[in-house]
C-alpha atoms as a PDB file:
ATOM      1  CA  MET A   1       1.330  41.041  21.589  1.00  0.00           C
ATOM      2  CA  MET A   2       0.715  37.829  19.665  1.00  0.00           C
ATOM      3  CA  ASN A   3       2.769  37.314  16.575  1.00  0.00           C
ATOM      4  CA  LEU A   4       1.128  36.220  13.337  1.00  0.00           C
ATOM      5  CA  LYS A   5       2.239  32.584  13.690  1.00  0.00           C
ATOM      6  CA  CYS A   6       0.658  32.266  17.162  1.00  0.00           C
ATOM      7  CA  LEU A   7      -2.481  34.023  15.973  1.00  0.00           C
ATOM      8  CA  SER A   8      -2.750  31.663  13.009  1.00  0.00           C
ATOM      9  CA  LYS A   9      -2.439  28.614  15.273  1.00  0.00           C
ATOM     10  CA  LEU A  10      -5.077  30.009  17.614  1.00  0.00           C
ATOM     11  CA  LEU A  11      -7.436  30.688  14.736  1.00  0.00           C
ATOM     12  CA  ILE A  12      -6.999  27.175  13.371  1.00  0.00           C
ATOM     13  CA  LEU A  13      -7.836  25.779  16.811  1.00  0.00           C
ATOM     14  CA  LEU A  14     -10.901  28.011  16.985  1.00  0.00           C
ATOM     15  CA  LEU A  15     -11.957  26.747  13.586  1.00  0.00           C
ATOM     16  CA  PHE A  16     -12.695  23.405  15.166  1.00  0.00           C
ATOM     17  CA  SER A  17     -14.297  24.747  18.313  1.00  0.00           C
ATOM     18  CA  GLY A  18     -18.015  25.090  18.685  1.00  0.00           C
ATOM     19  CA  PHE A  19     -20.529  22.345  18.449  1.00  0.00           C
ATOM     20  CA  SER A  20     -20.389  19.061  16.649  1.00  0.00           C
ATOM     21  CA  HIS A  21     -23.377  17.603  14.864  1.00  0.00           C
ATOM     22  CA  ALA A  22     -22.482  14.300  13.185  1.00  0.00           C
ATOM     23  CA  ASN A  23     -18.957  15.448  12.287  1.00  0.00           C
ATOM     24  CA  ILE A  24     -20.088  18.978  11.449  1.00  0.00           C
ATOM     25  CA  GLN A  25     -18.237  21.680  13.355  1.00  0.00           C
ATOM     26  CA  GLN A  26     -19.182  25.358  13.479  1.00  0.00           C
ATOM     27  CA  ILE A  27     -17.048  28.448  12.907  1.00  0.00           C
ATOM     28  CA  GLU A  28     -17.767  31.981  14.038  1.00  0.00           C
ATOM     29  CA  PRO A  29     -17.862  34.557  11.225  1.00  0.00           C
ATOM     30  CA  GLN A  30     -15.143  36.686  12.837  1.00  0.00           C
ATOM     31  CA  VAL A  31     -12.793  33.690  12.928  1.00  0.00           C
ATOM     32  CA  LEU A  32     -13.367  32.920   9.247  1.00  0.00           C
ATOM     33  CA  LEU A  33     -12.894  36.603   8.404  1.00  0.00           C
ATOM     34  CA  LYS A  34      -9.509  36.630  10.151  1.00  0.00           C
ATOM     35  CA  LEU A  35      -8.482  33.434   8.384  1.00  0.00           C
ATOM     36  CA  THR A  36      -9.400  34.898   4.983  1.00  0.00           C
ATOM     37  CA  GLN A  37      -7.508  38.096   5.762  1.00  0.00           C
ATOM     38  CA  ASN A  38      -4.385  36.121   6.727  1.00  0.00           C
ATOM     39  CA  GLN A  39      -4.679  33.795   3.715  1.00  0.00           C
ATOM     40  CA  GLN A  40      -5.136  30.880   6.121  1.00  0.00           C
ATOM     41  CA  ALA A  41      -8.718  30.139   5.111  1.00  0.00           C
ATOM     42  CA  PRO A  42      -9.924  26.593   4.652  1.00  0.00           C
ATOM     43  CA  PHE A  43     -11.846  25.634   1.532  1.00  0.00           C
ATOM     44  CA  ILE A  44     -15.073  27.694   1.515  1.00  0.00           C
ATOM     45  CA  LEU A  45     -18.181  26.347  -0.215  1.00  0.00           C
ATOM     46  CA  ASP A  46     -21.121  28.628  -0.990  1.00  0.00           C
ATOM     47  CA  VAL A  47     -24.200  26.494  -1.694  1.00  0.00           C
ATOM     48  CA  ARG A  48     -26.533  29.339  -2.661  1.00  0.00           C
ATOM     49  CA  SER A  49     -27.759  29.863  -6.222  1.00  0.00           C
ATOM     50  CA  GLN A  50     -25.353  31.167  -8.836  1.00  0.00           C
ATOM     51  CA  GLU A  51     -27.275  34.450  -8.904  1.00  0.00           C
ATOM     52  CA  GLU A  52     -26.913  34.905  -5.136  1.00  0.00           C
ATOM     53  CA  PHE A  53     -23.218  34.028  -5.360  1.00  0.00           C
ATOM     54  CA  GLN A  54     -22.654  36.646  -8.069  1.00  0.00           C
ATOM     55  CA  GLN A  55     -24.405  39.280  -5.942  1.00  0.00           C
ATOM     56  CA  GLY A  56     -21.716  38.850  -3.287  1.00  0.00           C
ATOM     57  CA  HIS A  57     -19.801  36.044  -1.601  1.00  0.00           C
ATOM     58  CA  ILE A  58     -17.038  35.481   0.919  1.00  0.00           C
ATOM     59  CA  LYS A  59     -13.538  35.923  -0.465  1.00  0.00           C
ATOM     60  CA  GLY A  60     -12.169  32.636  -1.779  1.00  0.00           C
ATOM     61  CA  ALA A  61     -15.515  30.809  -1.814  1.00  0.00           C
ATOM     62  CA  ILE A  62     -16.502  28.566  -4.675  1.00  0.00           C
ATOM     63  CA  ASN A  63     -20.107  28.046  -5.658  1.00  0.00           C
ATOM     64  CA  ILE A  64     -21.898  24.744  -6.034  1.00  0.00           C
ATOM     65  CA  PRO A  65     -25.626  25.199  -5.414  1.00  0.00           C
ATOM     66  CA  TYR A  66     -26.946  22.807  -2.766  1.00  0.00           C
ATOM     67  CA  ASP A  67     -29.219  21.032  -5.233  1.00  0.00           C
ATOM     68  CA  GLN A  68     -26.191  20.236  -7.403  1.00  0.00           C
ATOM     69  CA  ILE A  69     -23.905  18.929  -4.632  1.00  0.00           C
ATOM     70  CA  ALA A  70     -24.786  15.259  -5.097  1.00  0.00           C
ATOM     71  CA  ASN A  71     -23.909  15.362  -8.805  1.00  0.00           C
ATOM     72  CA  ASN A  72     -20.814  17.539  -8.368  1.00  0.00           C
ATOM     73  CA  SER A  73     -19.206  16.213  -5.198  1.00  0.00           C
ATOM     74  CA  ALA A  74     -16.374  14.761  -7.318  1.00  0.00           C
ATOM     75  CA  LEU A  75     -15.198  18.354  -7.797  1.00  0.00           C
ATOM     76  CA  LEU A  76     -14.451  18.403  -4.063  1.00  0.00           C
ATOM     77  CA  THR A  77     -12.536  15.094  -3.882  1.00  0.00           C
ATOM     78  CA  ASP A  78      -9.228  16.824  -3.066  1.00  0.00           C
ATOM     79  CA  TYR A  79     -10.896  18.211   0.074  1.00  0.00           C
ATOM     80  CA  LYS A  80     -12.478  14.994   1.323  1.00  0.00           C
ATOM     81  CA  ASN A  81     -10.205  14.906   4.396  1.00  0.00           C
ATOM     82  CA  LYS A  82      -9.690  18.646   4.773  1.00  0.00           C
ATOM     83  CA  PRO A  83     -11.871  21.320   6.379  1.00  0.00           C
ATOM     84  CA  ILE A  84     -14.672  22.641   4.175  1.00  0.00           C
ATOM     85  CA  VAL A  85     -16.624  25.644   5.450  1.00  0.00           C
ATOM     86  CA  VAL A  86     -20.177  25.502   4.078  1.00  0.00           C
ATOM     87  CA  TYR A  87     -22.605  28.405   4.025  1.00  0.00           C
ATOM     88  CA  CYS A  88     -25.818  29.618   2.401  1.00  0.00           C
ATOM     89  CA  ARG A  89     -28.169  32.472   3.252  1.00  0.00           C
ATOM     90  CA  SER A  90     -29.585  31.235   6.542  1.00  0.00           C
ATOM     91  CA  GLY A  91     -28.508  27.614   7.061  1.00  0.00           C
ATOM     92  CA  ARG A  92     -31.191  25.389   5.548  1.00  0.00           C
ATOM     93  CA  ARG A  93     -29.481  24.745   2.206  1.00  0.00           C
ATOM     94  CA  ALA A  94     -26.089  24.367   3.865  1.00  0.00           C
ATOM     95  CA  SER A  95     -27.528  21.688   6.157  1.00  0.00           C
ATOM     96  CA  VAL A  96     -28.843  19.744   3.159  1.00  0.00           C
ATOM     97  CA  ALA A  97     -25.477  20.022   1.378  1.00  0.00           C
ATOM     98  CA  GLU A  98     -23.534  19.031   4.511  1.00  0.00           C
ATOM     99  CA  HIS A  99     -25.570  15.878   4.984  1.00  0.00           C
ATOM    100  CA  ILE A 100     -25.083  14.893   1.340  1.00  0.00           C
ATOM    101  CA  LEU A 101     -21.344  15.431   1.720  1.00  0.00           C
ATOM    102  CA  LEU A 102     -21.282  13.404   4.958  1.00  0.00           C
ATOM    103  CA  GLU A 103     -22.949  10.534   3.124  1.00  0.00           C
ATOM    104  CA  LYS A 104     -20.230  10.772   0.473  1.00  0.00           C
ATOM    105  CA  GLY A 105     -17.490  10.473   3.093  1.00  0.00           C
ATOM    106  CA  PHE A 106     -16.451  14.089   3.672  1.00  0.00           C
ATOM    107  CA  MET A 107     -15.184  14.140   7.235  1.00  0.00           C
ATOM    108  CA  GLN A 108     -14.314  17.748   8.140  1.00  0.00           C
ATOM    109  CA  LEU A 109     -17.350  19.857   7.428  1.00  0.00           C
ATOM    110  CA  VAL A 110     -17.640  23.230   9.136  1.00  0.00           C
ATOM    111  CA  ASP A 111     -20.887  25.217   9.244  1.00  0.00           C
ATOM    112  CA  LEU A 112     -20.602  29.019   9.178  1.00  0.00           C
ATOM    113  CA  LYS A 113     -22.536  30.325  12.174  1.00  0.00           C
ATOM    114  CA  GLY A 114     -25.323  32.643  11.024  1.00  0.00           C
ATOM    115  CA  HIS A 115     -24.363  32.081   7.392  1.00  0.00           C
ATOM    116  CA  ILE A 116     -24.279  34.997   4.941  1.00  0.00           C
ATOM    117  CA  ASN A 117     -27.078  36.767   6.837  1.00  0.00           C
ATOM    118  CA  LEU A 118     -24.894  37.234   9.925  1.00  0.00           C
ATOM    119  CA  TRP A 119     -21.818  37.972   7.781  1.00  0.00           C
ATOM    120  CA  GLN A 120     -23.686  40.842   6.092  1.00  0.00           C
ATOM    121  CA  GLN A 121     -25.256  42.019   9.354  1.00  0.00           C
ATOM    122  CA  ARG A 122     -21.735  42.477  10.705  1.00  0.00           C
ATOM    123  CA  LYS A 123     -20.787  44.323   7.503  1.00  0.00           C
ATOM    124  CA  TYR A 124     -17.955  41.919   6.693  1.00  0.00           C
ATOM    125  CA  PRO A 125     -16.615  42.221   3.150  1.00  0.00           C
ATOM    126  CA  LEU A 126     -18.061  40.404   0.158  1.00  0.00           C
ATOM    127  CA  VAL A 127     -16.646  40.055  -3.326  1.00  0.00           C
ATOM    128  CA  GLY A 128     -18.277  39.566  -6.699  1.00  0.00           C
ATOM    129  CA  TYR A 129     -20.905  42.269  -6.814  1.00  0.00           C
END
């Protein structure tokens, strides 16, 4: 049986598996769930509207709506060289936000596969509602 330290290392490695699209990695929802449960989660950015965020979001996520990313990217400066998991409802807004962040020099962006739609479909926990 894997101990917690080995599991954590494996999960971190899985965080960076998947596909790469111009420095954007992808993470499976079940991997992010395990990381949040073990308090090993990377920075999580929810780019949906404030109303959507308040209706329910992934534990530990902060909310900056995608159309406010360009003006608020300074809030993320401490994470410029660290993994940032980005999600929205289905992927469109996250893609816009990720490309803005890439242009601003953020190097470790991670797209949540299936976004909140898949997270909810799998009945993973949400907070804030």
